[in-house]
């Protein structure tokens, strides 16, 4: 292992200005995070976009629903947009669609049938958005979207069916955009899922854009076959009811589990609306095949024997309002955990959710459930290629230039090293951040590190998109840490004297009812400050507020070693 | 794998009331969490305590410094306390000491020399606490602390030297209290660190109390030898400067790294005060041996060749004020990262710190550092026994009763299953929560699940211990999610009419300056509410406040789909 320097990539390699044929690439999201994936390619007055995802907000952004890519540049150039390609139906690739399509002039979306249905389903939550124009594509479809851009789609393997990657043909050369993708292995360890990459590779690839999510994970991932064998072992030894918790979006695994249940004569009930909806969509399109009679209502499980029952549930991340948590807290009317039940978490834990998942497991274990999870059993693997799988893809595509996408800097720079191990020249690996434009000519590329397109966070909070900025976030964090104290001082406009004892309201600081002394001392202190003000004139408001903020702040810090936010309100009557 | 029911353990097994000889055990912390470890044993009017640790607060408790065990019961019975045993010098075992010792009547602390020095060092941060009475113990010391309690100490392996476990001899039988502990393996995979457990096991053990931190981790942990070999490999291939980041409390590994550096002719500089202090303490006591000339000042590193420099740094968790972060941000005056540097994270990531560590790695990688961490290299192992190691200890001790301690419920119930695999009867494994009392007689045990000693969180925030309660925490979380709006309405005492336009202050909600319309609408709405109040009398304050809260809350929710905390202040003048 090691790492890669921005400088080591060469901001410029083999680039000749004379070449007017320049394809510009820019990532607007996904290059400094996991999520809100969105990139575009530009050639003269043509733009084609790839994905428009969301990122779930972490504790750095409390209260925010999610974060979407910044589309300022695209809005300013919407006349150039020739289409948006959506690679698959996960929210980190489709989640921004309801918020941006209108601003971009509602361009055509090119995607697969499953993604189309899931995008349309989500769109129903935003009734005021104009109808989308979605064009279906399938494996090996070739679509000329503009004079200079031709898209050739090809199927790849990910954790949801109907995922595609794209070869973008341009006057400069062919580019492959591959995300999210993994390689699979059969029982003998022989890899598959690379044929299409080899096929496009044979056409000569100028640049490969490949995801980095698991670039730091050495080796190969566990094969689906192995995981399904392990799940089958658990099926065989379980005599009671089973709950299998996983993301409703992991539709490939969901389908495999349903088939396995049928093989063992079990019935499937769904718990969690998104699970039910997603399976229905996938079933309608033929991606999941279910025999008549397999699916039963959760309310009907009492009509079956315990060992016939498999419940597919959402909520494996310990989400407080999801199905599995409701089972754990006894709020689910049809299913209460009891000794003999088995609960399987076929999932990894998203960083930040550890405590919630621990609480959930604890609660289920206390009720007597047997618990299997990815730490004690091999029943989960990620949908993202690990180091060896990434290398297999790079070797199949054989690109001249390599741009790791999707992941934090260190993941992407690690990914760049993998490409170098596969023979891509060091100076031809390009680790560019969100908003940086990479210009490709036939002979080389250059990156202008000094000019970035707008790429900062756009936060979605309730109905607001982008109205929660840094100031609001900073305040939320400060309020969370130490709480706040509001001080209302009422003064006589004419005399400047205090009319009534200051009102003090506090939240999240200390419980005032139990700290009468501090409150009294604070009142005295405030009166003292106000008494020093010159009489018979209105004091400059900001000056007085500043004085109260500083002196009361200092007083409270001395008393408590805490720094609550202090909000003085001065009222002249 | 599977799990364990509280009921399956039997709340009562072989217990005869006639027996007046009863030893009571209770965990006050550490049984439903990782951290704030503290337990006690009671026999008639004698109490002996084990450890007094802290737990670092997670995002569920914003702004809190840390959480300590609830000592209410011990305070009420302080006349019974015959001593506190401290098993080792980690903060989750010693951190509560400055806050509780006085309340407990300052009983004698029995501990090892290293723990004594680290406790004393920390005590200097609390100058107003009375001096501690610490008695040094060493391997195989036997101390009769009261008529009925005799302590026999024995050395065990953990990630800090001078860690002990205890055999507690009582009229009811011998108990072994073992935490934190691991088993080691030599190059051939032969385990060591079990001899003392076997020795005490031969004396007949009634009950074993053993930690559960890694009970869910199958197999054995990586041996120290392997890890040091891997670190040596990195030493050999590194030509530039090296920074090794780890907890300053992992003193065993710190000592090994220093020895390895000496072997390769390298110099050691410290970055981070706690690293420097801890090494000094360990060196003074002879636990870390350092040759003269090995240690150099960080400010002097420029005097040496790059490949001679090894910097031991704190901050591997991405803590914002720790040494490694300052190196990453360029704030360290003596050391700035540059291409060719190697940075090793010999640490795991504590859940919740993932993003901070990612940011740190990204920043160092951007500056050209080569990065090794536990995900891409085997350079870290935990100080806590994994499943196979726990089983080896249980087999060595051969207890009749088994009480898993230290860890969340699911970890402890998994640990109980391990004991059952080692031949402990199922009904003799006891998974009891904080505050539950387990009564042992010579013939059995019983747990009264209906009576619990106070064990709820005591939060330390600034100077306050226990003054931050549920209400304050709930408010902090609410403020963090949606912010707040303060509404000050000034009314005429006599007429009830509005004297001036309502003042509105908001933080963490929306940026008011950019949302003038909402503010204006809110003002109108408030005036409307106030206008409806009957004239010429003071309206009941709480009623009016409730009205404003509800109606403005509803108004803002409709406008923004957010629910800020609304704080009305009514002023009659």
Short mmCIF file of C-alpha atoms in Angstrom, two decimals, chain B residues 241 243 324 326-330 332 335-343 363-370:
data_model
loop_
_atom_site.label_atom_id
_atom_site.label_comp_id
_atom_site.label_asym_id
_atom_site.label_seq_id
_atom_site.Cartn_x
_atom_site.Cartn_y
_atom_site.Cartn_z
CA UNK B 241 10.06 9.77 8.06
CA UNK B 243 4.61 8.74 12.19
CA UNK B 324 -2.11 13.97 14.46
CA UNK B 326 -2.56 19.27 14.06
CA UNK B 327 0.03 17.61 11.87
CA UNK B 328 -2.61 17.13 9.15
CA UNK B 329 -3.73 20.75 9.31
CA UNK B 330 -0.18 22.09 9.35
CA UNK B 332 2.37 21.53 14.25
CA UNK B 335 6.54 18.58 11.70
CA UNK B 336 4.73 19.20 8.42
CA UNK B 337 3.75 16.26 6.27
CA UNK B 338 5.45 16.01 2.90
CA UNK B 339 5.71 13.41 0.14
CA UNK B 340 7.76 10.43 1.29
CA UNK B 341 6.44 10.45 4.85
CA UNK B 342 4.74 7.31 6.10
CA UNK B 343 1.90 7.42 8.57
CA UNK B 363 -5.85 15.24 4.47
CA UNK B 364 -2.59 13.37 5.11
CA UNK B 365 -2.86 11.54 1.79
CA UNK B 366 -3.39 14.82 -0.06
CA UNK B 367 -0.10 16.02 1.41
CA UNK B 368 1.64 13.00 -0.05
CA UNK B 369 1.92 10.68 2.95
CA UNK B 370 1.88 6.91 2.56
#
